PDB file of C-alpha atoms and ligand atoms in Angstrom:
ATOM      1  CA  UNK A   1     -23.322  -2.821 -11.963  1.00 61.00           C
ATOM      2  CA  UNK A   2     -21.235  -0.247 -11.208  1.00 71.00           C
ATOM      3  CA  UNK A   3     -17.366  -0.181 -11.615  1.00 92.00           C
ATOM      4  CA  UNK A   4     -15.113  -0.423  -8.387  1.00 98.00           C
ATOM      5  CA  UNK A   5     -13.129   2.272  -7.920  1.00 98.00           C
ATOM      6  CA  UNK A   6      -9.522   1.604  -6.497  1.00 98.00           C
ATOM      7  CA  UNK A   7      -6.716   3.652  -5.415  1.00 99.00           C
ATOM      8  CA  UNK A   8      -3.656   1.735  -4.666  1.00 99.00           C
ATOM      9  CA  UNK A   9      -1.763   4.027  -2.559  1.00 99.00           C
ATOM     10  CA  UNK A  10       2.440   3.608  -2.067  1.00 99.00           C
ATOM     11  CA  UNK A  11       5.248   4.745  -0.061  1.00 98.00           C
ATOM     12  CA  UNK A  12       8.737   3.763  -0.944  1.00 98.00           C
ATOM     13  CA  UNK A  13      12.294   4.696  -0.559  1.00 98.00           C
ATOM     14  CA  UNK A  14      14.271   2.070  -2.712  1.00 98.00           C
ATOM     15  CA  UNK A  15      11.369   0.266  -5.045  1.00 98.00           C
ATOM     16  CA  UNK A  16      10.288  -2.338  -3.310  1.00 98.00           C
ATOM     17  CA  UNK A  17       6.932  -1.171  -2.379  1.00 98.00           C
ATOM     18  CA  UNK A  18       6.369   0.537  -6.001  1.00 98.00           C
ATOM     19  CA  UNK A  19       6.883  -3.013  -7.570  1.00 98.00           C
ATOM     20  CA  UNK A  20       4.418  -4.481  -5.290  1.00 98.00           C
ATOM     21  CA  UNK A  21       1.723  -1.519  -6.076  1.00 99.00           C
ATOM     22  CA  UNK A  22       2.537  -2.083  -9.824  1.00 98.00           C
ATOM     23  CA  UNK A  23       1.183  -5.709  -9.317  1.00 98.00           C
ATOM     24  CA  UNK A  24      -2.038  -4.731  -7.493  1.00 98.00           C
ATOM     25  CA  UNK A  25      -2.639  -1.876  -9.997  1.00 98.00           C
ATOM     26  CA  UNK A  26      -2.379  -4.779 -12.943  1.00 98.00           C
ATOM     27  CA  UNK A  27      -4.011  -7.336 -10.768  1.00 98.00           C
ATOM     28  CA  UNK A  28      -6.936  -4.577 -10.733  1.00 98.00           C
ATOM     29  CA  UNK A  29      -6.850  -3.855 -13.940  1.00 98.00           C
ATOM     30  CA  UNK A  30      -7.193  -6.961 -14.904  1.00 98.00           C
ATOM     31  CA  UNK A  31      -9.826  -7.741 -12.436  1.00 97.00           C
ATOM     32  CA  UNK A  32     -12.111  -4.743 -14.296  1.00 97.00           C
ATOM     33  CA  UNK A  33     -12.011  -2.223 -11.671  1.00 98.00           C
ATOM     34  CA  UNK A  34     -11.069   1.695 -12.173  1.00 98.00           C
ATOM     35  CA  UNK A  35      -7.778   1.925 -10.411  1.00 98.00           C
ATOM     36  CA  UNK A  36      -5.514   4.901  -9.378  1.00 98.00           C
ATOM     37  CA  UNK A  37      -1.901   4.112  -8.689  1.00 98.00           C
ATOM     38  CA  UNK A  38      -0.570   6.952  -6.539  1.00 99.00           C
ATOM     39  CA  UNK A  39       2.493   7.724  -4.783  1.00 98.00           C
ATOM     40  CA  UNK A  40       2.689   9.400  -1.221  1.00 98.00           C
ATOM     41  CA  UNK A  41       4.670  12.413  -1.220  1.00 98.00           C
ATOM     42  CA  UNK A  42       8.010  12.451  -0.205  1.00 98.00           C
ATOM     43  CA  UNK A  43       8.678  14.581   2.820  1.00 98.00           C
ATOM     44  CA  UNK A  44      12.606  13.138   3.165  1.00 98.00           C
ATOM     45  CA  UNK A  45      15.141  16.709   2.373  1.00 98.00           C
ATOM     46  CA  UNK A  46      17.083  15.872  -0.442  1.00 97.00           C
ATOM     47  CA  UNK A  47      20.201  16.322   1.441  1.00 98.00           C
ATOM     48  CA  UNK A  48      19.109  12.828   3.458  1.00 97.00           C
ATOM     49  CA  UNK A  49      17.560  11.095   0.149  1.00 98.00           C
ATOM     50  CA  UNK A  50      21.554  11.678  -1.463  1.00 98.00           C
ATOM     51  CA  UNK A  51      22.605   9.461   1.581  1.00 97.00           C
ATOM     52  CA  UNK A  52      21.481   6.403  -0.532  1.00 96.00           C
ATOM     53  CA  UNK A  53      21.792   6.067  -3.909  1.00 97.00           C
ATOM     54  CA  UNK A  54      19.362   3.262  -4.429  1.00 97.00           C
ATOM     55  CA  UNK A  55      16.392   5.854  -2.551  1.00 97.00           C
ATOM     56  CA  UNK A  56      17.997   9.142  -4.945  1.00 98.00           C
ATOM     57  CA  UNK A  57      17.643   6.430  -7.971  1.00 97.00           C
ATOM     58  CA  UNK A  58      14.042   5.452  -7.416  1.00 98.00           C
ATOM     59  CA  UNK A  59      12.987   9.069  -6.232  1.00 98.00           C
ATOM     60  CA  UNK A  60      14.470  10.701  -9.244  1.00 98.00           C
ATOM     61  CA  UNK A  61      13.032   7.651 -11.628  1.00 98.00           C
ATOM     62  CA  UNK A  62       9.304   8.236  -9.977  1.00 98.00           C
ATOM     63  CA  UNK A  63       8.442  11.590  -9.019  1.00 97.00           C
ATOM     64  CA  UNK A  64       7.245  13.201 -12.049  1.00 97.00           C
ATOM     65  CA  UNK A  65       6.093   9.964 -13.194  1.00 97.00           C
ATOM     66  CA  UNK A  66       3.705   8.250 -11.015  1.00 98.00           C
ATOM     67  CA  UNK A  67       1.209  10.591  -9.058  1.00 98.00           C
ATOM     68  CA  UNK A  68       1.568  12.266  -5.679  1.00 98.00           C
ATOM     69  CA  UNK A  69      -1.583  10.896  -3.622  1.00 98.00           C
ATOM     70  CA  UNK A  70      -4.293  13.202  -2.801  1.00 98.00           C
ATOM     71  CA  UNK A  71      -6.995  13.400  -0.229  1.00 98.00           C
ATOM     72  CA  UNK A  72      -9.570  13.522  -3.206  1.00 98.00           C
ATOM     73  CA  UNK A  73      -8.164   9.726  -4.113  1.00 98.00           C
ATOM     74  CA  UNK A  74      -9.329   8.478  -0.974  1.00 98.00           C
ATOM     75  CA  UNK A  75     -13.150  10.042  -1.461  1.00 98.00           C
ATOM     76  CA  UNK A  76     -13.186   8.897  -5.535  1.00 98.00           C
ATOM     77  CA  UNK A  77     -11.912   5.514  -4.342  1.00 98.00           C
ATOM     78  CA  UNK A  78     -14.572   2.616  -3.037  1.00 98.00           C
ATOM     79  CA  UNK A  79     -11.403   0.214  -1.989  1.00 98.00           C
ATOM     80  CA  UNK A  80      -7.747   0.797  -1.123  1.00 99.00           C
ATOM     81  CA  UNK A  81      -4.385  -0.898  -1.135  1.00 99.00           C
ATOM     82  CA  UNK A  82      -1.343   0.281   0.995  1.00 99.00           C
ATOM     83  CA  UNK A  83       1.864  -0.856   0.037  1.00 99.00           C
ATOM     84  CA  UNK A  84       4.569   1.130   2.883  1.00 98.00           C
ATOM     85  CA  UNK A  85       7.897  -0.116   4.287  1.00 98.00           C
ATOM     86  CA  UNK A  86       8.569  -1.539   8.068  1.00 98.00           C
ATOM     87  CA  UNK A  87      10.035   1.788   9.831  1.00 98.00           C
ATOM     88  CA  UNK A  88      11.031   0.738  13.014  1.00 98.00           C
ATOM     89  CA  UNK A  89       7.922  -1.714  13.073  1.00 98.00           C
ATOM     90  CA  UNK A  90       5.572   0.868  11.875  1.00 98.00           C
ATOM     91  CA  UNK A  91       4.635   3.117   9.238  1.00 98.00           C
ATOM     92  CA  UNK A  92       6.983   5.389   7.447  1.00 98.00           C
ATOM     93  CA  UNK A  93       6.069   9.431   8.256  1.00 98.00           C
ATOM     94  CA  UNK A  94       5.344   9.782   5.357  1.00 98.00           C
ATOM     95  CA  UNK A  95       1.950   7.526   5.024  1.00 98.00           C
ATOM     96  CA  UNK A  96       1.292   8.593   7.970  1.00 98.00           C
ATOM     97  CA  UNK A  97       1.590  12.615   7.185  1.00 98.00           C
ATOM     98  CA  UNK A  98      -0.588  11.169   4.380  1.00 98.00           C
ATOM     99  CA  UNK A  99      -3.206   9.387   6.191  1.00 98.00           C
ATOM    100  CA  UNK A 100      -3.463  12.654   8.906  1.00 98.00           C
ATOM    101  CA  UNK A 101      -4.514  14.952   6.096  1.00 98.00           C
ATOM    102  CA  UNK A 102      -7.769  12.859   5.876  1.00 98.00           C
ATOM    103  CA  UNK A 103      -9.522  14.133   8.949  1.00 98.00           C
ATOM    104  CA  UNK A 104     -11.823  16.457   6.751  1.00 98.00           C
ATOM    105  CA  UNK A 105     -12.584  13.598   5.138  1.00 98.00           C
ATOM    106  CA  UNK A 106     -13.196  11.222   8.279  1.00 98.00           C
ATOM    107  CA  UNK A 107     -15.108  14.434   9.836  1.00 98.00           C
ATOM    108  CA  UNK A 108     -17.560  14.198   6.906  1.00 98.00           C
ATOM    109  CA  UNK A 109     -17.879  10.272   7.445  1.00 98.00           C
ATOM    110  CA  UNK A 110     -16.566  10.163   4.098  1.00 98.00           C
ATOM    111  CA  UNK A 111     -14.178   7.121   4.737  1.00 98.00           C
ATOM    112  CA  UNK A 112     -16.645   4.712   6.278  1.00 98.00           C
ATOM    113  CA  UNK A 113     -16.777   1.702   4.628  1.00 98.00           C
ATOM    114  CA  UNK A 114     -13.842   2.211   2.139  1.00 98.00           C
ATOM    115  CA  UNK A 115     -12.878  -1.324   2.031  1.00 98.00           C
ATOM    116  CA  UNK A 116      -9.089  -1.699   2.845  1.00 98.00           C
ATOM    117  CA  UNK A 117      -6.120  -4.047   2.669  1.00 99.00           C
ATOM    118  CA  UNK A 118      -2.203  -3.148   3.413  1.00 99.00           C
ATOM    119  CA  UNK A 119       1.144  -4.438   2.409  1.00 99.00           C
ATOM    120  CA  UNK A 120       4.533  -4.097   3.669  1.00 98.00           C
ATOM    121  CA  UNK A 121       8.332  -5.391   3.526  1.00 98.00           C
ATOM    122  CA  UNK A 122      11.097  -5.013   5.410  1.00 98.00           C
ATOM    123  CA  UNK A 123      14.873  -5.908   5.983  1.00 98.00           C
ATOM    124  CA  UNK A 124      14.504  -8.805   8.170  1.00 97.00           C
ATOM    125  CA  UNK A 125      12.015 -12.037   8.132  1.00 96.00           C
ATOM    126  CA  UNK A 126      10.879 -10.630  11.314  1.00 97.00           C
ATOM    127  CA  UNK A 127      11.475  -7.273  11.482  1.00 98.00           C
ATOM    128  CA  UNK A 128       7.801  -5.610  12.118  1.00 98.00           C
ATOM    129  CA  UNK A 129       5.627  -6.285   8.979  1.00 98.00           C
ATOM    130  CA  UNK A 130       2.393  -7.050  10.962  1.00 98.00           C
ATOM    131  CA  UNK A 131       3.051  -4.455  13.431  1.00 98.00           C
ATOM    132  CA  UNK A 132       3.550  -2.219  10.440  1.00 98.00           C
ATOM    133  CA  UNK A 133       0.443  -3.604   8.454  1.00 99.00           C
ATOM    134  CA  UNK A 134      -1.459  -3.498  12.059  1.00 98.00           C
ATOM    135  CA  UNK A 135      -0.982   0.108  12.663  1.00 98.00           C
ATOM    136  CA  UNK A 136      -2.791   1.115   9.138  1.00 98.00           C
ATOM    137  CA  UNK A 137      -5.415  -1.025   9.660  1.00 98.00           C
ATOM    138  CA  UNK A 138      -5.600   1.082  13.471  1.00 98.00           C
ATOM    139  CA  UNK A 139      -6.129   4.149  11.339  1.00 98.00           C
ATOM    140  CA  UNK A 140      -8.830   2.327   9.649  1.00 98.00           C
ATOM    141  CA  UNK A 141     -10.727   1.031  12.327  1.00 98.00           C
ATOM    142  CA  UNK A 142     -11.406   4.950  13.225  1.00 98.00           C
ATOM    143  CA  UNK A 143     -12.337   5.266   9.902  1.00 98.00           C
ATOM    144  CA  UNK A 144     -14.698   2.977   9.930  1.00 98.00           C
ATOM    145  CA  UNK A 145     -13.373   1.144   7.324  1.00 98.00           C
ATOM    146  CA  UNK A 146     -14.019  -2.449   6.127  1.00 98.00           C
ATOM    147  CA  UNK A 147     -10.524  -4.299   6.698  1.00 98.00           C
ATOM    148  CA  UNK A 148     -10.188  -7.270   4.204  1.00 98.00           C
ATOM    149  CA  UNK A 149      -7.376  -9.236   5.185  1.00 98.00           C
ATOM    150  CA  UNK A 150      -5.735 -12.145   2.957  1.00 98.00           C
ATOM    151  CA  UNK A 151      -5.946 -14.724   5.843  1.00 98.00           C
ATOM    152  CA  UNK A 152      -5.058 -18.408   4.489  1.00 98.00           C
ATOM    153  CA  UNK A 153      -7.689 -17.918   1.656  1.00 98.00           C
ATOM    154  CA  UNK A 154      -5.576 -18.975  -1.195  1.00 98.00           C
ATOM    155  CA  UNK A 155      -2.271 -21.362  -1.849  1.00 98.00           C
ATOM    156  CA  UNK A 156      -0.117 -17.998  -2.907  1.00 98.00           C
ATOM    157  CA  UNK A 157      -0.193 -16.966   0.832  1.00 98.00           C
ATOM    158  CA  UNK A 158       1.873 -20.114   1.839  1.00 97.00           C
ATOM    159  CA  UNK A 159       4.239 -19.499  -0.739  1.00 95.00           C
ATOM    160  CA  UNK A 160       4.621 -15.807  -0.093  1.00 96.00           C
ATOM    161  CA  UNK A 161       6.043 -16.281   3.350  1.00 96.00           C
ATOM    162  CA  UNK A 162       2.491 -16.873   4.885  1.00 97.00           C
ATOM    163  CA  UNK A 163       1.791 -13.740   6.352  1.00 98.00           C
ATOM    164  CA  UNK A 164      -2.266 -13.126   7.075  1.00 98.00           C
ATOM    165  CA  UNK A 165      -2.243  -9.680   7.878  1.00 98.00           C
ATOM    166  CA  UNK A 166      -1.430  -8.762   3.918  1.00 98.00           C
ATOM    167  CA  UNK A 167       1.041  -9.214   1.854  1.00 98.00           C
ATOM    168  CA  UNK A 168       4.995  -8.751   3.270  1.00 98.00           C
ATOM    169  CA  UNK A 169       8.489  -9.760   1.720  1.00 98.00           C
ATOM    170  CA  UNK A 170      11.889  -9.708   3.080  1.00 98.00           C
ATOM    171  CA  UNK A 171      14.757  -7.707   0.985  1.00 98.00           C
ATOM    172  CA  UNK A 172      18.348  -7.714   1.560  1.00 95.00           C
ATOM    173  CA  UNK A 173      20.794  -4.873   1.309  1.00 87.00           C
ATOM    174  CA  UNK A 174      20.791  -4.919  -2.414  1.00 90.00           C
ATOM    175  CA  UNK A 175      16.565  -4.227  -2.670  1.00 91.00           C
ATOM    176  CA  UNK A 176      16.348  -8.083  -3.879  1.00 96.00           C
ATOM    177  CA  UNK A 177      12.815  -9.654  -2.626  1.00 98.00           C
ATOM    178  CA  UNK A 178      13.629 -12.967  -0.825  1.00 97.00           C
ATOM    179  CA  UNK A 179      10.242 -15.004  -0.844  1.00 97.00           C
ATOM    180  CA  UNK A 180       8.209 -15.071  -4.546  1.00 98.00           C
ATOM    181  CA  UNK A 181       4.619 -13.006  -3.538  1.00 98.00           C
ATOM    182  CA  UNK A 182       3.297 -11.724  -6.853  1.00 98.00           C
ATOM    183  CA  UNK A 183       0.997 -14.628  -6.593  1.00 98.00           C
ATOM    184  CA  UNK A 184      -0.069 -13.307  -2.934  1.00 98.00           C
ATOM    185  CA  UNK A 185      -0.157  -9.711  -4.183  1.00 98.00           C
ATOM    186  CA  UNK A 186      -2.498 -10.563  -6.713  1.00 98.00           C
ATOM    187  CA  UNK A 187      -4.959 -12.447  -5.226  1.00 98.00           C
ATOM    188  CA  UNK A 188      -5.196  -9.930  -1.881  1.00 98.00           C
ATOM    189  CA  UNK A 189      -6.209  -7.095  -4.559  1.00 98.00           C
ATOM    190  CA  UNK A 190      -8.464 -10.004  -5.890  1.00 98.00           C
ATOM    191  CA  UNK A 191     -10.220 -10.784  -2.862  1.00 98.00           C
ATOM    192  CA  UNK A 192     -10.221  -6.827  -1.906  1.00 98.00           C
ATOM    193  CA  UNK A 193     -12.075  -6.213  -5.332  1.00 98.00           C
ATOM    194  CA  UNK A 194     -14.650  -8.802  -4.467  1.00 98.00           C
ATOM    195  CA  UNK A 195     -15.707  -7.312  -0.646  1.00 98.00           C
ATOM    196  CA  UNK A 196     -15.731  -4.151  -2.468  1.00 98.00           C
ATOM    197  CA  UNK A 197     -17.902  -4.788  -5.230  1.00 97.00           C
ATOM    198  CA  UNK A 198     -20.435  -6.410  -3.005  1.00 96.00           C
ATOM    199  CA  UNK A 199     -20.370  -3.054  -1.000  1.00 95.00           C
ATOM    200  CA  UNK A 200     -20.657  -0.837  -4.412  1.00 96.00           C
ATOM    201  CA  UNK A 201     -23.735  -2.729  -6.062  1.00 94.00           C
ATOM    202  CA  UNK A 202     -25.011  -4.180  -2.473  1.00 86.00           C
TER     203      UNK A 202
HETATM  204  C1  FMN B   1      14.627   4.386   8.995  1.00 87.84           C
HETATM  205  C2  FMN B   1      14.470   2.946   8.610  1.00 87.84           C
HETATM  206  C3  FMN B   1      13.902   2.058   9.503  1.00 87.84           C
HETATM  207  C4  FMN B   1      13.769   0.715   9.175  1.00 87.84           C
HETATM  208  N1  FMN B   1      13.206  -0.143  10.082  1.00 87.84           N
HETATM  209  C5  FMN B   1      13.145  -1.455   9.795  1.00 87.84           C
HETATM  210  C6  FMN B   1      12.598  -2.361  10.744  1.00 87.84           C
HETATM  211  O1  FMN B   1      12.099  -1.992  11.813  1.00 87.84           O
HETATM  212  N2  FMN B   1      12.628  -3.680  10.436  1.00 87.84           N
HETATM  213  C7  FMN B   1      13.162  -4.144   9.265  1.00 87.84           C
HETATM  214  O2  FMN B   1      13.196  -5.346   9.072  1.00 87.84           O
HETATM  215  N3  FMN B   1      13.603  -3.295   8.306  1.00 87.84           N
HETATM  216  C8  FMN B   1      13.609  -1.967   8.549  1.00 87.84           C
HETATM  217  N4  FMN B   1      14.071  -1.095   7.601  1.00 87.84           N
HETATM  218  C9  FMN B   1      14.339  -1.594   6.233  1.00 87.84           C
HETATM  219  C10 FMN B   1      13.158  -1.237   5.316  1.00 87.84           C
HETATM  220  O3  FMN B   1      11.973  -1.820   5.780  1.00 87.84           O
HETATM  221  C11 FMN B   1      13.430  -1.629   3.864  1.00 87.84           C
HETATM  222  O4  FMN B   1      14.490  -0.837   3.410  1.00 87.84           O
HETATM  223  C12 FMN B   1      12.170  -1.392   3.045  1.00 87.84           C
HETATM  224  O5  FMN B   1      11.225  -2.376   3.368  1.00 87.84           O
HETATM  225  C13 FMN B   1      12.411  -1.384   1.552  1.00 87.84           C
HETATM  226  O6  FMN B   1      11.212  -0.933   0.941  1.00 87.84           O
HETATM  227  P1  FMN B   1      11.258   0.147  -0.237  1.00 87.84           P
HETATM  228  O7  FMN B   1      12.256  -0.371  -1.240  1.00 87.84           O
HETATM  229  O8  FMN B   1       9.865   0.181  -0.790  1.00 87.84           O
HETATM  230  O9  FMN B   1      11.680   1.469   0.323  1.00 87.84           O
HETATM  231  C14 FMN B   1      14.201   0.254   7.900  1.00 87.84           C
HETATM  232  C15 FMN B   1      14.745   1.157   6.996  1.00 87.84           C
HETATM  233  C16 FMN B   1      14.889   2.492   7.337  1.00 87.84           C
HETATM  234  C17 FMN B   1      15.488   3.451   6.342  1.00 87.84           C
END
């Protein structure tokens, strides 16, 4: 049987979005697959990243430490996980400048049936986070990708704020998570793992 390959794939300004990709890339790990934890590139000026201190913090702490995300990752990978903030109820630029440099990729029908499943947060309870999730998994209808949402398929989705779409927490001004979703985190890159293992070894 041969190893699933995942790439869990990031965008964040303040942290919130790298803890949550931490916990799929151990949930993974743990689960047996090959996994990639990778960070989009930044495309913010630094002159607008100094603005905030908790973005100039996590920027300085993670950018020669984790990655930048490549085009290759999403040909190596078999499955991926987004984690990206709510920007104005949708994706930040700078997935999406990310996900736009994959038309080589899409032109070679390279991305059909990656096997796919986003997460988000935002400020607010209800502040766009499955608008935001929706519009990646738009993206990945055209790739012909194979969208594995959480639905209600496990307890942890009730207790992580219940959202089907994938996994989403609130944070406050301070970066603090408001609703407990490791547990929801987890078992999406569990169930994720499993479609995509049945598409590796058929
Ligand atoms: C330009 C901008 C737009 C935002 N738009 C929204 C929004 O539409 N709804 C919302 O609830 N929060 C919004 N937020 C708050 C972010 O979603 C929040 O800071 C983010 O989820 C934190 O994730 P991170 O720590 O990984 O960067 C916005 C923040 C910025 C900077």
């Amino acid at each position: 049987m041969a190893n699933v390959k995942l790439a869990v794939i990031y965008y964040s300004s303040t942290g919130t979005n790298y803890k949550m990709a931490q916990w799929a890339e151990d949930a993974a790990n743990k689960w047996g697959a090959d996994v990639k934890l990778v960070r989009v590139p930044e495309l913010a000026p630094m002159s607008a990243i100094e603005q905030n201190s908790a973005w100039k913090e996590h920027y300085l702490a993670t950018k020669d430490q984790v990655p930048e995300a490549q085009v290759e990752d999403l040909e190596w990978a078999d499955a991926y996980i987004f984690s990206s903030p709510t920007r104005f109820g949708t994706l930040p630029a700078q997935t999406k400048q990310f996900l736009d440099q994959a038309g080589g990729l899409w032109a070679q029908g390279k991305l059909v049936n990656k096997v796919v499943s986003a997460m988000t947060s935002a400020q607010n309870p209800h502040g766009g986070q499955e608008a935001t999730i929706l519009s990646l998994y738009t993206t990945m209808f055209h790739w012909g990708a194979i969208v594995v949402s959480p639905g209600y398929s496990d307890n942890s989705i009730f207790s992580g704020g219940g959202n089907p779409y994938g996994t989403s927490v609130t944070v406050d001004g301070e970066g603090n998570m408001k609703e407990d979703i490791e547990g929801a985190v987890r078992h999406q890159v569990n169930r994720t793992l499993q479609v995509a293992e049945k598409m590796v070894n058929g």
